[in-house]
Each structure stands twice: as C-alpha cells, then as structure tokens.
CSV table of C-alpha atoms and ligand atoms in Angstrom, one decimal:
chain,number,residue,atom,x,y,z
A,33,UNK,CA,68.0,94.5,71.5
A,34,UNK,CA,71.7,94.4,72.6
A,35,UNK,CA,72.4,93.9,76.3
A,36,UNK,CA,73.3,97.1,78.2
A,37,UNK,CA,76.9,97.2,79.5
A,38,UNK,CA,78.7,98.3,82.6
A,39,UNK,CA,82.3,99.5,83.2
A,40,UNK,CA,83.5,99.5,86.8
A,41,UNK,CA,86.5,101.4,87.9
A,42,UNK,CA,88.0,100.3,91.2
A,43,UNK,CA,90.5,102.1,93.4
A,44,UNK,CA,92.0,100.8,96.7
A,45,UNK,CA,92.3,97.7,98.3
A,46,UNK,CA,91.4,94.0,97.8
A,47,UNK,CA,88.2,94.5,99.6
A,48,UNK,CA,87.1,97.0,97.2
A,49,UNK,CA,88.0,94.9,94.1
A,50,UNK,CA,85.9,92.1,95.6
A,51,UNK,CA,83.1,94.5,96.2
A,52,UNK,CA,83.4,95.3,92.5
A,53,UNK,CA,83.3,91.7,91.6
A,54,UNK,CA,79.8,91.5,93.6
A,55,UNK,CA,78.5,94.7,91.8
A,56,UNK,CA,79.3,93.0,88.4
A,57,UNK,CA,77.7,89.8,89.6
A,58,UNK,CA,74.6,91.8,90.1
A,59,UNK,CA,74.6,93.5,87.0
A,60,UNK,CA,75.2,90.2,85.0
A,61,UNK,CA,72.2,88.7,86.8
A,62,UNK,CA,70.2,91.9,85.6
A,63,UNK,CA,71.4,91.2,81.9
A,64,UNK,CA,74.3,93.6,81.5
A,65,UNK,CA,77.5,92.6,80.0
A,66,UNK,CA,81.0,94.0,80.9
A,67,UNK,CA,82.1,96.7,78.6
A,68,UNK,CA,85.9,97.1,78.0
A,69,UNK,CA,86.0,100.8,77.9
A,70,UNK,CA,84.1,103.8,79.3
A,71,UNK,CA,82.8,105.1,76.1
A,72,UNK,CA,81.0,101.8,75.3
A,73,UNK,CA,79.3,101.5,78.7
A,74,UNK,CA,75.7,102.3,79.4
A,75,UNK,CA,76.7,102.4,83.3
A,76,UNK,CA,80.0,103.3,84.9
A,77,UNK,CA,80.5,102.6,88.5
A,78,UNK,CA,83.5,104.3,90.2
A,79,UNK,CA,84.1,102.3,93.3
A,80,UNK,CA,86.1,104.7,95.5
A,81,UNK,CA,88.9,104.7,98.2
A,82,UNK,CA,89.2,107.0,100.9
A,83,UNK,CA,92.4,105.9,102.8
A,84,UNK,CA,94.6,108.6,101.7
A,85,UNK,CA,93.9,112.1,100.2
A,86,UNK,CA,95.8,111.0,96.9
A,87,UNK,CA,93.2,108.2,96.5
A,88,UNK,CA,90.4,110.5,96.6
A,89,UNK,CA,92.1,113.1,94.5
A,90,UNK,CA,92.4,110.3,91.7
A,91,UNK,CA,88.9,109.3,92.0
A,92,UNK,CA,87.6,112.9,92.0
A,93,UNK,CA,89.6,113.6,88.9
A,94,UNK,CA,88.2,110.6,87.1
A,95,UNK,CA,84.6,111.7,87.9
A,96,UNK,CA,85.3,115.0,86.7
A,97,UNK,CA,86.6,113.5,83.3
A,98,UNK,CA,83.4,111.7,82.8
A,99,UNK,CA,81.2,114.9,82.7
A,100,UNK,CA,82.2,115.1,79.0
A,101,UNK,CA,81.0,111.5,78.3
A,102,UNK,CA,77.8,112.1,80.2
A,103,UNK,CA,77.2,115.4,78.3
A,104,UNK,CA,77.8,113.3,75.0
A,105,UNK,CA,75.6,110.2,76.1
A,106,UNK,CA,73.0,111.9,78.4
A,107,UNK,CA,71.3,108.2,78.7
A,108,UNK,CA,74.5,106.8,80.4
A,109,UNK,CA,74.3,106.2,84.0
A,110,UNK,CA,77.1,107.5,86.5
A,111,UNK,CA,77.3,105.9,90.0
A,112,UNK,CA,79.8,106.4,92.9
A,113,UNK,CA,80.3,103.8,95.3
A,114,UNK,CA,82.8,102.7,97.9
A,115,UNK,CA,84.5,104.3,101.0
A,116,UNK,CA,84.4,108.1,99.8
A,117,UNK,CA,80.6,107.7,99.7
A,118,UNK,CA,80.6,106.8,103.3
A,119,UNK,CA,82.4,110.2,104.0
A,120,UNK,CA,80.3,113.1,105.5
A,121,UNK,CA,81.6,115.6,102.7
A,122,UNK,CA,81.5,113.6,99.6
A,123,UNK,CA,77.8,113.9,98.7
A,124,UNK,CA,77.8,117.6,99.2
A,125,UNK,CA,80.9,117.9,97.1
A,126,UNK,CA,79.4,115.7,94.3
A,127,UNK,CA,76.2,117.6,94.3
A,128,UNK,CA,78.2,121.0,94.2
A,129,UNK,CA,80.9,120.0,91.7
A,130,UNK,CA,79.7,116.8,90.0
A,131,UNK,CA,76.0,117.0,89.3
A,132,UNK,CA,76.3,114.7,86.4
A,133,UNK,CA,76.7,111.8,88.9
A,134,UNK,CA,73.3,109.9,88.9
A,135,UNK,CA,73.7,107.7,92.0
A,136,UNK,CA,75.6,107.6,95.1
A,137,UNK,CA,75.7,104.5,97.3
A,138,UNK,CA,78.4,103.1,99.9
A,139,UNK,CA,79.8,100.0,101.4
A,140,UNK,CA,76.9,98.7,103.3
A,141,UNK,CA,74.4,98.5,100.6
A,142,UNK,CA,76.0,97.2,97.5
A,143,UNK,CA,73.4,94.3,97.6
A,144,UNK,CA,70.8,96.7,96.7
A,145,UNK,CA,72.4,97.8,93.4
A,146,UNK,CA,69.5,96.6,91.3
A,147,UNK,CA,66.8,98.5,93.3
A,148,UNK,CA,69.0,101.7,93.3
A,149,UNK,CA,69.5,101.5,89.5
A,150,UNK,CA,65.5,101.4,89.2
A,151,UNK,CA,65.3,104.4,91.5
A,152,UNK,CA,67.8,106.4,89.2
A,153,UNK,CA,65.2,105.8,86.4
A,154,UNK,CA,62.4,107.3,88.4
A,155,UNK,CA,64.2,110.4,89.5
A,156,UNK,CA,65.7,113.3,87.7
A,157,UNK,CA,68.0,114.4,90.7
A,158,UNK,CA,71.0,112.5,92.0
A,159,UNK,CA,69.9,109.2,94.0
A,160,UNK,CA,71.8,109.3,97.2
A,161,UNK,CA,71.5,106.0,99.3
A,162,UNK,CA,74.4,105.8,102.0
A,163,UNK,CA,73.7,103.7,105.1
A,164,UNK,CA,75.5,104.8,108.1
A,165,UNK,CA,75.9,101.4,109.5
A,166,UNK,CA,76.1,98.0,108.3
A,167,UNK,CA,73.2,95.5,108.6
A,168,UNK,CA,73.5,91.6,108.9
A,169,UNK,CA,76.2,89.9,106.6
A,170,UNK,CA,74.5,89.4,103.4
A,171,UNK,CA,75.3,85.7,101.9
A,172,UNK,CA,74.9,84.2,98.4
A,173,UNK,CA,75.1,87.4,96.4
A,174,UNK,CA,76.1,86.7,92.9
A,175,UNK,CA,79.5,87.5,91.9
A,176,UNK,CA,81.6,87.8,88.9
A,177,UNK,CA,85.2,86.7,89.8
A,178,UNK,CA,88.3,87.4,87.8
A,179,UNK,CA,89.3,84.8,85.2
A,180,UNK,CA,92.2,82.5,86.2
A,181,UNK,CA,92.8,80.6,89.2
A,182,UNK,CA,93.0,83.2,91.9
A,183,UNK,CA,89.8,84.3,94.1
A,184,UNK,CA,89.2,86.6,97.0
A,185,UNK,CA,86.9,85.5,99.8
A,186,UNK,CA,85.4,87.9,102.6
A,187,UNK,CA,85.9,86.4,106.1
A,188,UNK,CA,85.4,89.5,108.1
A,189,UNK,CA,84.0,93.2,107.3
A,190,UNK,CA,84.8,96.2,109.3
A,191,UNK,CA,87.5,97.2,111.7
A,192,UNK,CA,87.1,98.1,115.5
A,193,UNK,CA,90.6,99.1,115.9
A,194,UNK,CA,90.3,102.8,115.5
A,195,UNK,CA,93.8,103.9,114.8
A,196,UNK,CA,94.0,107.7,115.2
A,197,UNK,CA,95.0,108.1,111.4
A,198,UNK,CA,92.5,105.7,109.9
A,199,UNK,CA,89.3,106.4,108.3
A,200,UNK,CA,88.3,102.7,107.6
A,201,UNK,CA,86.4,102.1,110.8
A,202,UNK,CA,84.0,104.8,109.6
A,203,UNK,CA,83.7,103.9,106.0
A,204,UNK,CA,83.4,100.1,106.7
A,205,UNK,CA,81.9,99.9,110.1
A,206,UNK,CA,82.3,97.6,113.1
A,207,UNK,CA,83.6,94.1,112.7
A,208,UNK,CA,81.4,91.5,111.5
A,209,UNK,CA,82.4,87.9,110.8
A,210,UNK,CA,81.1,85.6,108.1
A,211,UNK,CA,80.2,82.1,109.3
A,212,UNK,CA,82.9,79.4,109.1
A,213,UNK,CA,80.3,77.3,107.3
A,214,UNK,CA,79.4,79.9,104.7
A,215,UNK,CA,83.2,80.4,104.1
A,216,UNK,CA,84.0,76.6,103.9
A,217,UNK,CA,81.0,76.2,101.4
A,218,UNK,CA,82.2,79.4,99.2
A,219,UNK,CA,85.8,77.9,99.1
A,220,UNK,CA,84.7,74.4,98.3
A,221,UNK,CA,82.7,75.6,95.4
A,222,UNK,CA,85.6,77.8,94.2
A,223,UNK,CA,87.8,74.9,94.4
A,224,UNK,CA,85.4,72.7,92.2
A,225,UNK,CA,85.4,75.5,89.7
A,226,UNK,CA,89.0,75.4,89.4
A,227,UNK,CA,90.3,78.3,91.7
A,228,UNK,CA,93.4,77.2,93.4
A,229,UNK,CA,94.8,80.3,95.0
A,230,UNK,CA,92.6,81.5,97.5
A,231,UNK,CA,93.1,84.9,99.5
A,232,UNK,CA,90.8,85.3,102.5
A,233,UNK,CA,90.1,89.1,103.2
A,234,UNK,CA,89.3,91.5,105.9
A,235,UNK,CA,90.4,94.7,107.2
A,236,UNK,CA,91.8,92.7,110.0
A,237,UNK,CA,91.8,89.2,109.4
A,238,UNK,CA,93.3,88.4,112.8
A,239,UNK,CA,90.2,89.3,114.6
A,240,UNK,CA,88.2,86.8,112.6
A,241,UNK,CA,85.7,84.9,114.5
A,242,UNK,CA,85.8,86.6,118.0
A,243,UNK,CA,82.2,87.8,117.2
A,244,UNK,CA,80.8,84.4,116.4
A,245,UNK,CA,79.0,81.9,118.7
A,246,UNK,CA,81.0,80.0,119.6
A,247,UNK,CA,84.0,82.0,119.1
A,248,UNK,CA,86.6,80.9,116.5
A,249,UNK,CA,89.9,82.4,115.4
A,250,UNK,CA,91.9,82.7,112.0
A,251,UNK,CA,93.9,79.6,112.7
A,252,UNK,CA,90.7,77.3,113.0
A,253,UNK,CA,89.3,78.8,109.9
A,254,UNK,CA,92.8,78.4,108.0
A,255,UNK,CA,92.8,74.8,109.2
A,256,UNK,CA,89.3,74.1,107.8
A,257,UNK,CA,90.1,75.6,104.6
A,258,UNK,CA,93.3,73.8,103.9
A,259,UNK,CA,91.4,70.6,104.0
A,260,UNK,CA,89.8,71.4,100.9
A,261,UNK,CA,90.9,69.4,98.1
A,262,UNK,CA,91.8,71.8,94.9
A,263,UNK,CA,92.9,74.6,97.2
A,264,UNK,CA,96.8,74.7,96.7
A,265,UNK,CA,97.8,78.0,98.1
A,266,UNK,CA,95.8,79.8,100.9
A,267,UNK,CA,96.6,83.5,101.6
A,268,UNK,CA,95.3,86.1,104.0
A,269,UNK,CA,95.2,89.9,104.2
A,270,UNK,CA,95.4,92.1,106.2
A,271,UNK,CA,96.9,91.5,109.5
A,272,UNK,CA,97.2,93.6,112.8
A,273,UNK,CA,100.1,92.8,115.1
A,274,UNK,CA,98.0,93.1,118.1
A,275,UNK,CA,95.7,89.9,117.2
A,276,UNK,CA,98.7,88.1,115.5
A,277,UNK,CA,98.7,84.9,118.0
A,278,UNK,CA,101.2,82.2,118.6
A,279,UNK,CA,98.6,79.7,117.7
A,280,UNK,CA,98.4,81.3,114.3
A,281,UNK,CA,102.1,81.4,113.8
A,282,UNK,CA,102.0,77.5,114.7
A,283,UNK,CA,99.5,76.9,112.1
A,284,UNK,CA,101.0,78.8,109.4
A,285,UNK,CA,104.5,77.0,110.2
A,286,UNK,CA,102.9,73.6,109.9
A,287,UNK,CA,101.3,74.4,106.7
A,288,UNK,CA,102.1,73.6,103.0
A,289,UNK,CA,99.3,75.4,101.7
A,290,UNK,CA,99.0,78.5,103.9
A,291,UNK,CA,101.5,81.0,102.8
A,292,UNK,CA,104.8,81.8,104.4
A,293,UNK,CA,104.2,85.3,103.8
A,294,UNK,CA,103.5,87.3,106.8
A,295,UNK,CA,102.4,91.0,106.3
A,296,UNK,CA,102.6,92.7,109.6
A,297,UNK,CA,101.9,96.5,109.3
A,298,UNK,CA,104.0,98.1,111.8
A,299,UNK,CA,103.4,101.9,111.0
A,300,UNK,CA,106.1,103.3,113.3
A,301,UNK,CA,109.0,102.4,115.1
A,302,UNK,CA,108.7,104.9,118.0
A,303,UNK,CA,106.6,104.0,121.1
A,304,UNK,CA,105.5,107.8,121.6
A,305,UNK,CA,104.2,107.7,117.8
A,306,UNK,CA,102.6,104.0,118.0
A,307,UNK,CA,101.0,105.4,121.3
A,308,UNK,CA,99.7,108.5,119.5
A,309,UNK,CA,98.4,106.2,116.7
A,310,UNK,CA,96.7,104.2,119.1
A,311,UNK,CA,98.1,101.0,117.8
A,312,UNK,CA,98.0,99.3,121.0
A,313,UNK,CA,101.5,97.6,120.9
A,314,UNK,CA,104.9,98.7,121.7
A,315,UNK,CA,107.9,98.5,119.6
A,316,UNK,CA,109.2,95.8,121.9
A,317,UNK,CA,106.2,93.6,121.4
A,318,UNK,CA,106.2,94.0,117.7
A,319,UNK,CA,110.0,92.9,117.6
A,320,UNK,CA,109.3,89.8,119.9
A,321,UNK,CA,106.4,89.1,117.5
A,322,UNK,CA,108.8,89.1,114.5
A,323,UNK,CA,111.5,87.0,116.5
A,324,UNK,CA,108.7,84.3,117.2
A,325,UNK,CA,107.7,84.3,113.4
A,326,UNK,CA,111.3,84.2,112.3
A,327,UNK,CA,112.0,81.2,114.7
A,328,UNK,CA,108.9,79.3,113.6
A,329,UNK,CA,109.0,80.2,110.0
A,330,UNK,CA,112.7,80.3,109.0
A,331,UNK,CA,111.7,80.9,105.2
A,332,UNK,CA,109.2,83.5,105.9
A,333,UNK,CA,108.7,86.5,103.7
A,334,UNK,CA,108.1,89.6,106.0
A,335,UNK,CA,106.5,92.9,104.5
A,336,UNK,CA,104.8,95.9,106.3
A,337,UNK,CA,103.4,99.3,106.0
A,338,UNK,CA,104.6,102.6,107.4
A,339,UNK,CA,103.4,105.8,107.7
A,340,UNK,CA,105.9,108.7,107.7
A,341,UNK,CA,105.4,112.2,109.0
A,342,UNK,CA,102.6,111.3,111.6
A,343,UNK,CA,101.7,114.4,113.7
A,344,UNK,CA,104.3,114.9,116.4
A,345,UNK,CA,106.9,112.7,114.3
A,346,UNK,CA,110.4,114.1,115.5
A,347,UNK,CA,113.5,113.1,113.8
A,348,UNK,CA,114.3,111.0,116.7
A,349,UNK,CA,111.0,109.2,116.4
A,350,UNK,CA,111.7,108.5,112.4
A,351,UNK,CA,115.3,107.3,113.2
A,352,UNK,CA,113.5,104.7,115.5
A,353,UNK,CA,111.6,103.5,112.4
A,354,UNK,CA,114.7,103.4,110.4
A,355,UNK,CA,116.3,101.3,113.3
A,356,UNK,CA,113.3,99.1,113.3
A,357,UNK,CA,113.3,98.5,109.5
A,358,UNK,CA,117.0,97.6,109.9
A,359,UNK,CA,116.5,95.2,112.6
A,360,UNK,CA,113.4,93.4,111.0
A,361,UNK,CA,114.9,93.4,107.5
A,362,UNK,CA,111.8,93.3,105.7
A,363,UNK,CA,111.5,91.8,102.1
A,364,UNK,CA,109.3,94.7,101.0
A,365,UNK,CA,107.6,97.8,102.8
A,366,UNK,CA,104.7,99.9,101.5
A,367,UNK,CA,105.4,103.4,102.8
A,368,UNK,CA,103.1,106.5,102.7
A,369,UNK,CA,103.2,109.9,103.6
A,370,UNK,CA,100.8,110.6,106.4
A,371,UNK,CA,97.3,112.1,105.0
A,372,UNK,CA,95.0,113.8,107.4
A,373,UNK,CA,91.4,112.3,106.9
A,374,UNK,CA,88.3,114.2,107.9
A,375,UNK,CA,86.6,112.7,110.7
A,376,UNK,CA,89.5,110.7,112.5
A,377,UNK,CA,90.7,111.7,115.7
A,378,UNK,CA,94.3,112.8,114.3
A,379,UNK,CA,92.8,115.1,112.0
A,380,UNK,CA,91.1,116.9,115.0
A,381,UNK,CA,94.5,117.6,116.8
A,382,UNK,CA,96.0,121.0,116.9
A,383,UNK,CA,97.8,121.8,114.0
A,384,UNK,CA,96.1,118.9,112.1
A,385,UNK,CA,99.2,118.1,109.8
A,386,UNK,CA,102.0,119.5,111.6
A,387,UNK,CA,105.2,117.9,109.8
A,388,UNK,CA,105.9,120.0,107.1
A,389,UNK,CA,105.7,118.4,103.6
A,390,UNK,CA,109.3,118.6,102.6
A,391,UNK,CA,110.3,117.1,105.8
A,392,UNK,CA,107.9,114.4,105.1
A,393,UNK,CA,109.1,113.7,101.8
A,394,UNK,CA,112.7,113.7,102.6
A,395,UNK,CA,112.0,111.1,105.3
A,396,UNK,CA,110.2,109.0,103.1
A,397,UNK,CA,113.0,109.2,100.6
A,398,UNK,CA,115.7,107.9,103.3
A,399,UNK,CA,113.2,105.2,104.5
A,400,UNK,CA,112.7,104.0,100.8
A,401,UNK,CA,116.5,103.9,100.0
A,402,UNK,CA,117.1,101.9,103.3
A,403,UNK,CA,114.2,99.4,102.4
A,404,UNK,CA,115.3,99.2,98.8
A,405,UNK,CA,118.8,98.2,99.6
A,406,UNK,CA,117.3,95.5,102.2
A,407,UNK,CA,114.8,94.2,99.7
A,408,UNK,CA,117.7,93.7,97.0
A,409,UNK,CA,119.9,92.0,99.5
A,410,UNK,CA,117.0,89.8,100.9
A,411,UNK,CA,116.2,88.7,97.2
A,412,UNK,CA,119.8,87.8,96.4
A,413,UNK,CA,119.2,85.0,98.9
A,414,UNK,CA,116.9,83.1,96.7
A,415,UNK,CA,119.0,82.9,93.7
A,416,UNK,CA,119.7,79.2,93.0
A,417,UNK,CA,116.5,78.2,94.8
A,418,UNK,CA,113.5,76.4,92.9
A,419,UNK,CA,110.3,78.0,93.6
A,420,UNK,CA,106.7,77.3,92.5
A,421,UNK,CA,105.6,80.1,90.6
A,422,UNK,CA,101.9,80.8,89.5
A,423,UNK,CA,102.3,82.2,86.0
A,424,UNK,CA,99.8,85.2,85.6
A,425,UNK,CA,100.6,86.5,82.2
A,426,UNK,CA,102.9,88.0,79.8
A,427,UNK,CA,105.2,90.3,81.1
A,428,UNK,CA,104.0,93.9,80.4
A,429,UNK,CA,107.4,95.1,79.4
A,430,UNK,CA,108.6,91.9,77.1
A,431,UNK,CA,106.2,89.5,75.5
A,432,UNK,CA,109.0,86.9,75.6
A,433,UNK,CA,109.0,86.7,79.2
A,434,UNK,CA,106.1,85.3,81.7
A,435,UNK,CA,105.3,87.2,84.7
A,436,UNK,CA,104.1,85.2,87.9
A,437,UNK,CA,104.3,85.2,91.7
A,438,UNK,CA,105.5,82.8,94.4
A,439,UNK,CA,103.3,82.0,97.1
A,440,UNK,CA,105.0,84.6,99.1
A,441,UNK,CA,104.0,87.1,96.6
A,442,UNK,CA,107.2,87.7,95.1
A,443,UNK,CA,107.2,88.8,91.4
A,444,UNK,CA,109.3,86.3,89.1
A,445,UNK,CA,109.8,86.7,85.6
A,446,UNK,CA,110.2,83.6,83.7
A,447,UNK,CA,112.1,83.1,80.3
A,448,UNK,CA,109.0,81.9,77.7
A,449,UNK,CA,109.0,79.2,75.3
A,450,UNK,CA,106.5,80.1,73.1
A,451,UNK,CA,105.4,76.7,72.1
A,452,UNK,CA,104.0,76.3,75.6
A,453,UNK,CA,101.0,78.1,77.4
A,454,UNK,CA,101.6,78.4,81.0
A,455,UNK,CA,99.2,80.9,81.9
A,456,UNK,CA,97.4,80.0,85.3
A,457,UNK,CA,99.6,76.9,85.9
A,458,UNK,CA,101.9,76.3,88.7
A,459,UNK,CA,105.6,75.9,87.5
A,460,UNK,CA,108.8,75.2,89.4
A,461,UNK,CA,111.3,78.1,88.5
A,462,UNK,CA,115.1,77.9,89.2
A,463,UNK,CA,115.8,81.6,90.2
A,464,UNK,CA,118.9,82.8,88.5
A,465,UNK,CA,118.7,86.6,89.0
A,466,UNK,CA,117.5,89.0,91.9
A,467,UNK,CA,116.5,92.5,92.0
A,468,UNK,CA,114.9,95.0,94.3
A,469,UNK,CA,111.3,94.2,93.2
A,470,UNK,CA,111.6,91.1,91.4
A,471,UNK,CA,113.2,87.8,90.8
A,472,UNK,CA,114.0,86.1,87.2
A,473,UNK,CA,114.5,82.4,86.4
A,474,UNK,CA,113.9,79.5,84.2
A,475,UNK,CA,111.3,76.8,83.9
A,476,UNK,CA,112.8,73.8,86.0
A,477,UNK,CA,110.2,71.1,85.5
A,478,UNK,CA,106.7,70.4,84.4
A,479,UNK,CA,103.6,72.3,85.8
A,480,UNK,CA,102.6,70.7,88.9
A,481,UNK,CA,98.9,71.6,88.1
A,482,UNK,CA,96.7,70.5,85.6
A,483,UNK,CA,95.1,72.9,82.8
A,484,UNK,CA,92.5,74.9,84.9
A,485,UNK,CA,89.0,74.7,83.7
A,486,UNK,CA,89.2,78.4,84.2
A,487,UNK,CA,91.6,79.4,81.5
A,488,UNK,CA,91.7,82.7,80.1
A,489,UNK,CA,91.7,83.6,76.3
A,490,UNK,CA,94.0,81.4,74.4
A,491,UNK,CA,97.4,83.4,73.6
A,492,UNK,CA,98.5,83.6,70.2
A,493,UNK,CA,101.6,81.2,70.1
A,494,UNK,CA,104.4,83.3,68.3
B,290,5AD,N1,97.8,108.3,106.0
B,290,5AD,C1,98.8,107.8,105.5
B,290,5AD,N2,98.6,106.4,105.2
B,290,5AD,C2,97.5,105.7,105.7
B,290,5AD,N3,97.1,104.5,106.0
B,290,5AD,C3,95.9,104.2,106.4
B,290,5AD,N4,95.4,105.7,106.8
B,290,5AD,C4,96.5,106.5,106.3
B,290,5AD,C5,96.5,107.9,106.4
B,290,5AD,N5,95.8,108.3,107.0
B,290,5AD,C6,98.1,103.4,105.3
B,290,5AD,C7,98.4,102.4,106.6
B,290,5AD,C8,97.6,101.3,106.2
B,290,5AD,C9,97.7,101.2,104.9
B,290,5AD,C10,96.6,100.5,104.2
B,290,5AD,O1,97.5,102.8,104.5
B,290,5AD,O2,99.9,102.1,106.4
B,290,5AD,O3,98.3,100.2,106.8
B,291,SF4,FE1,90.6,102.5,100.8
B,291,SF4,FE2,90.4,101.3,103.2
B,291,SF4,FE3,88.4,101.5,101.8
B,291,SF4,FE4,90.1,99.7,101.1
B,291,SF4,S1,88.7,99.9,102.9
B,291,SF4,S2,89.1,100.9,99.7
B,291,SF4,S3,91.8,100.8,101.7
B,291,SF4,S4,89.6,103.1,102.5
C-alpha cells in the first residue's frame, strides 16, 4: 500500500517553521511522506500565526478554501495548529464556520501529534486538544529539517515581557530555556550532518538561560556553539532591547562566526508610546544601546520592527519615530500597522483601536518612504566590497542569476555560470550594484566550503 501523505502550510515566524519541521518529523516516523500539493495529501495541517489580524485572515481564508477538497475527499484529514489555536475565540469560530476541520491542537502539545491523529479516527466530531500552559521542555523529538545547510534550533520558548499589544505571551506561554548541553548536542549533530548556518530561535533570545540552574546567558551559549567544528555562521533571532547586554555585544564583536547583524525591534520612537506599550526602555536607553553596538561592531547591519498607529499615537509621537529612524539609520525595518489582538491589555483600552485607518496608513507610507531611502543609501556603501554569500538557489525572476544571502542576511543576486553548481556553497562575491532591497555582484573566488553532504536535487545545468 502506498504511504499516506501530509502537507503542512505554515504561517508566521521561524518558531512556527521549526514547529512544522517537528510535526513533519513525527509524521515521517509514523510512515507518512510529504505531499507536494494539497490535493495529493491525506492529512493537511495548517500551522497558524496570531500576531496580527492579517495573518489570521489568511489562515481562516485558507481553511475555508479547503472545504471543497474535504467534500471531494472526505477521508482526508484537516488539522489546525499553532498560535491561533491557543486563542480563546478560535475553537468556537471553527466549530461554527469550519466544521470540516477534524483536529485542533496548540503550540504546547505538538509532541502529541501521533496520539491526536489516532483520536481523530475514533471520533466523528472535531477533536480539540489545546493546552492552556506549557509542560516541561520536550527533548529529542524527531524532526524533518529543510534541505540545504541552514538549520533552526530552538533555545528558549515563550515570552514573559507582556508588551501591551502582543499576543505571544498568551499563545506561547512563559519563558522556558533549553539546557545548554541539549542545545550543544543538537548543534554538534547538525554540524556533523553538514549544516553550517545555524540560527538559534526564541521569542526573546536575550533572556535565554535566566531560568536555568546555574543561570547562563546568550553570550555564554553562543560562545559554546561557536566552538563547534563545522559551524560556519551562527545567527540568533529575535531580540529585545531591554535584555541586550554589553557582554553580548562584546561576544558578537569578537566573533567571526556570530553574525554582525543586530535586529533590535524598537516598536516606537516616543517615550509616551513606549511606556504604553510596556516596552520597559526609553528612547534614550535604546539610542545609547545602538551607539554601543555601532562602536563595538563598526560593520554592523542594523534592522528593527516598528508598529504604526498604536492607541494614543499622536502626530508628534509618530514624528519621534521618524526622527529615531533618521538617527539610527537602519539597514532595513519591518513596519506594521497596529492590529488589536483579543486578550491583550491594549485591546481592552477605551476606543480599542482609536487611530483611524487612513491616518495609520498615511504614517506607514511616510515611514516606509524614509526607510527605503536610508536602506538604499546603506546598501551603496557595500559596492566594491567582497562579501561571503551563501547561495540559496536560483533567482525566482531570472534563472541566469543565483540568489543568496550574506551572513548579515542581505539578499545578493550573483551572475551565474551555468557550468558551475553553487547551491549551498559559501562563495566570495564582489558587490557591483546596490538597490533598496538587494545587492548584486559577481563571483570573486572559489567557494570556501566543501560540497555539502546535504545537497538539494541537482539542477539541470543549462
Ligand atoms: N499589531 C501590529 N504589529 C504587531 N507586532 C506584534 N504584535 C502586533 C500587533 N498587535 C509586530 C511587532 C513585532 C513583530 C513580530 O510583529 O513589531 O516585533
Ligand atoms: Fe505569529 Fe508570534 Fe506565533 Fe510566531 S509566535 S507564529 S509571530 S503569533
């Protein structure tokens, strides 16, 4: 009999992508194979994101679309997982509007997937198993990672910061760090398998280790990980300015392996808004931190997240955000319209979402325009430099061009010699052109890495 097939659609952040890899690993152990499209799957899992309303609308829309497929193939199973499952209204909504869903589970019990699928076969109604809080950290789950040389490794789950706009502390629970030894063991085995670009993950990696006994910090962990042979690049995401320590800055500055990309979400430039957001730092503290980072790491790539239109944001508050962006001169910024999330403190405030949508959008446009100009200028200074680029694949738009990234996560398009397959190789590239969102250049030397044992499918060489 042919093996059953699964298909997973993942929304949201890298934590969710990693969770999907763990679901895939368990399914593979149960004898499932990956399907390349929904129509050939016996099981579809929708791994959802709740961070903004738009992410939720996409997932709800997708679940709705799958109704037709379920009608055509009633034996197909449909599961909803991830952050939306953890929200109070989701199960009721699904029961009312999406009764074709067979299983709902959350972020705290993905290790129980085999048992849950078994339960689905024993019940006619929707099986719902969402845990309110997390249990102990579960180690040694099987996982099916992406092909290539890049791997995500969880180091801390959850978040204790409770920013007033954010749903994550509710959907992902309190902070739980993994033991250093477990992380080192996992990275050692990844390096042996040929993974060379390791990204350690957490909602707030900077608070890593405070809950361990003895307590350790992210600097200690990164120093352990950079000792591992075979690890070429070491990255981390995501950070909180409050816990970004001087010691960590020193560790990054002194390291060849740890990325010189610092992503420091500022969210807003005015102290009044930062206070209402419960960010626990001031504009002045943040700017001091950025100064420290720039002094210690002169070639740093700085990026941030900014929310526009938070409740109470006045034109003056917003101008302080623009002013901060002009002062810091980020390489790039991820900018978002404020989206009230049910269950968060800000969503309970009077007026709920008082900045009118057209005002929010107009502010967002001004912010993006400013940032694009700065990104373009920041990229110009790389022209003429030779950067090591990890080639990830062919450019989507032009098969005569490779697409890759620098250690600082800048996208680089590289002119391609069809006689040479450079996928998953680390290649020196001379930068010849710089745009707002990417750099372009030419191969300027032999790949520094051996052919990876984890190669993807061979490309047809044209
Ligand atoms: N509305 C808009 N943006 C949000 N973010 C988190 N919560 C919200 C919200 N309710 C943004 C923050 C965060 C990024 C991952 O998403 O900028 O850093
Ligand atoms: Fe979205 Fe946050 Fe959940 Fe990641 S942790 S999937 S960003 S809500």
